[in-house]
XYZ file of C-alpha atoms in Angstrom:
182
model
C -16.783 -8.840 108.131
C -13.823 -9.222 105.588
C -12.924 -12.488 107.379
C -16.363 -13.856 107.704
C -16.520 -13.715 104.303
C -13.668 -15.248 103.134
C -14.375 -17.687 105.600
C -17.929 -18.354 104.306
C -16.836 -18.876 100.790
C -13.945 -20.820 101.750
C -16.378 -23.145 103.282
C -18.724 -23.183 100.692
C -17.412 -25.235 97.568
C -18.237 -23.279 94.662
C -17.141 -24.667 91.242
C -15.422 -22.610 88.947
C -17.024 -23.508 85.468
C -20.887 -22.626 86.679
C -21.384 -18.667 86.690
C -23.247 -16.819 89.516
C -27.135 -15.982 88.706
C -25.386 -12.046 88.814
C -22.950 -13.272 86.589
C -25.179 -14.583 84.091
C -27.398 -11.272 84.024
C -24.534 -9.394 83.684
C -23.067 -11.256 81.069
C -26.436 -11.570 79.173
C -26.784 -7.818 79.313
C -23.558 -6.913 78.034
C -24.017 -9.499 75.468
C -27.336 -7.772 74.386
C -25.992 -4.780 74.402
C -22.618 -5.362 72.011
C -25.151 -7.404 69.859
C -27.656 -4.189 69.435
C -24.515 -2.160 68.794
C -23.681 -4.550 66.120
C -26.668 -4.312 64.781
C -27.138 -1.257 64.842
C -23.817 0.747 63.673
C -21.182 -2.394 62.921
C -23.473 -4.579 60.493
C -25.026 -1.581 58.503
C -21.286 -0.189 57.652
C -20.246 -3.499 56.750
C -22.900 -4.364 54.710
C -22.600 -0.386 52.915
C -18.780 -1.517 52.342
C -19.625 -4.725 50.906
C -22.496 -3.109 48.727
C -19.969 -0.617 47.631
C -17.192 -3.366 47.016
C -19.778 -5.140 44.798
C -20.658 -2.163 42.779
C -16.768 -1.267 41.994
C -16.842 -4.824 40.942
C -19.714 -4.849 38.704
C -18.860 -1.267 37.560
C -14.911 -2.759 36.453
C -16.574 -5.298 35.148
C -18.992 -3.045 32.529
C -16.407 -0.997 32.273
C -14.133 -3.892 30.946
C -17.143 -4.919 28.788
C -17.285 -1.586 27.409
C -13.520 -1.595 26.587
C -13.921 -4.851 24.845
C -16.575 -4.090 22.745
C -14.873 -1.174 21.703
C -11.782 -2.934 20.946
C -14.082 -5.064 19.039
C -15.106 -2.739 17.130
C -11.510 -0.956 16.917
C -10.233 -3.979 15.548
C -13.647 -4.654 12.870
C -12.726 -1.153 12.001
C -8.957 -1.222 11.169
C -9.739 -4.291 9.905
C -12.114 -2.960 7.109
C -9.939 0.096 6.551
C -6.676 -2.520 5.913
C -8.855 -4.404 3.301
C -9.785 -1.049 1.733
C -6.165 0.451 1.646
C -5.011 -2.657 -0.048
C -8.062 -3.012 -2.800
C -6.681 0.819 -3.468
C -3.133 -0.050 -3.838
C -4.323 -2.924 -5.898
C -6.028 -0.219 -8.070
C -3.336 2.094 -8.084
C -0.721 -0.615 -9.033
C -3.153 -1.668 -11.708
C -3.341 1.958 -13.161
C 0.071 2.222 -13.129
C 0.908 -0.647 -14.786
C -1.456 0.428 -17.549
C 0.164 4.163 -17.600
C 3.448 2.595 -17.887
C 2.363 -0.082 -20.562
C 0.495 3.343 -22.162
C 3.832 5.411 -22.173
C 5.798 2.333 -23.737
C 3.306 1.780 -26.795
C 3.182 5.899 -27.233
C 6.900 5.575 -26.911
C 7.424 2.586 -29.267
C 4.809 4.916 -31.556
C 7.360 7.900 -31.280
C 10.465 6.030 -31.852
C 8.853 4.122 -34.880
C 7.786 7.595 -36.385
C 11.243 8.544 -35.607
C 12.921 5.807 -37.292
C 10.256 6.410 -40.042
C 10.837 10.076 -40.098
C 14.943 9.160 -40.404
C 14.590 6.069 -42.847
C 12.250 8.711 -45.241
C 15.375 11.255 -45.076
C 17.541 8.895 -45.664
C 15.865 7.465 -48.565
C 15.631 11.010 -49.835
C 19.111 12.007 -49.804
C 19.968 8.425 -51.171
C 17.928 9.638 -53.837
C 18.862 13.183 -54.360
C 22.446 11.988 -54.400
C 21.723 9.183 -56.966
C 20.010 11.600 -59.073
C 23.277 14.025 -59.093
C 25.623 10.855 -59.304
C 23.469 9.697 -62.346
C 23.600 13.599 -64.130
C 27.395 13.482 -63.453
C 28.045 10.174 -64.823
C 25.700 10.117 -67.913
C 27.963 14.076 -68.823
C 30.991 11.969 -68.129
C 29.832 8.361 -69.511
C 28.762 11.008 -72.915
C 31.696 12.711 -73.036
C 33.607 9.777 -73.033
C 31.531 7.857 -75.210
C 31.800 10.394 -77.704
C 35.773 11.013 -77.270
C 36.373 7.559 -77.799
C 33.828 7.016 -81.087
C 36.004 10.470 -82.383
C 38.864 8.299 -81.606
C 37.350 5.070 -83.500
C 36.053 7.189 -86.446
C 38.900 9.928 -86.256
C 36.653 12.998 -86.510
C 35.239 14.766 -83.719
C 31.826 14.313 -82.886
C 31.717 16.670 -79.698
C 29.145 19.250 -81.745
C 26.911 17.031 -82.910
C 23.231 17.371 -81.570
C 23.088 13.470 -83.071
C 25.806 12.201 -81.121
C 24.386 13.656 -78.043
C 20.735 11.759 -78.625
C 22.684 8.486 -79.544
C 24.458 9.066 -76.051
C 21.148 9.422 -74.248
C 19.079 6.659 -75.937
C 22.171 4.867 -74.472
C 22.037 5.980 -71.427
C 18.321 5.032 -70.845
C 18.363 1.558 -72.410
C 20.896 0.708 -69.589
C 18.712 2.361 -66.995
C 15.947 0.281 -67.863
C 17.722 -2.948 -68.275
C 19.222 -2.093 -64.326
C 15.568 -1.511 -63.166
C 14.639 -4.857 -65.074
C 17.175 -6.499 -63.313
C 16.099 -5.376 -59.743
């Protein structure tokens, strides 16, 4: 039976590219059947990975939104607090260069009251010591005056309460011809 077989389709001249009718069921069937179980279990998973791809997508891509818009707003906030630190230095180099023009006038003021305060003492022992130069010179400048006129006249006029007024009447006519003169 074997040989009868392989005799029969030896004989017969079957071509190689057209499938059997069993074949072609066959074939059809198990194509049917990998295309249900496509369907069925291959597509939905694919299409669940792809779904999930896309929402890790979107979601990165809010999420980067998010992170702009707060950099935005990072940035608009730094941004305001950089203006505000420099209109406070401005303010606080302004105040100090009115403190420090303040503490130079009140220390001009001090050292003027100073000088003041040592041109006043200055003027007063000036004064003090003219006024004890003047009492010593006008006992000397008398004493003299009056040793010499004993000298001129050859008495001595030392006593006399005259002499002495004739010495100060003297003495004050030149003071007031010196203060004329100033």
């Amino acid at each position: 039976m074997l040989t009868s077989t392989v005799i029969s389709a030896a004989e017969e001249s079957v071509n190689p590219l057209i499938p059997t009718i069993p074949d072609l069921v066959w074939g059809t069937l198990a194509f049917v059947i990998v295309l249900a179980f496509f369907f069925w279990k291959i597509l939905p998973a694919m299409n669940k990975a792809l779904d999930a791809r896309r929402e890790a997508i979107e979601g990165g891509i809010q999420r980067a939104e998010e992170a702009q818009a707060k950099a935005t707003a990072a940035l608009e906030e730094y941004t305001a607090k950089l203006a505000e630190a420099r209109g406070e230095a401005g303010t606080i180099r302004d105040q100090a260069r009115a403190d420090g023009a303040k503490i130079v006038a009140e220390a001009k003021e001090t050292a003027q009251a100073e000088a003041a305060r040592v041109t006043a003492n200055a003027q007063a022992q000036i004064e003090a010591e003219r006024q004890s130069t003047l009492v010593s010179l006008r006992s000397e400048v008398g004493t003299l005056a009056l040793d010499l006129a004993g000298g001129v006249i050859g008495e001595s006029l030392t006593e006399d309460k005259r002499a002495q007024s004739v010495v100060d009447r003297f003495l004050a006519e030149l003071e007031e011809s010196e203060k004329a003169s100033k």
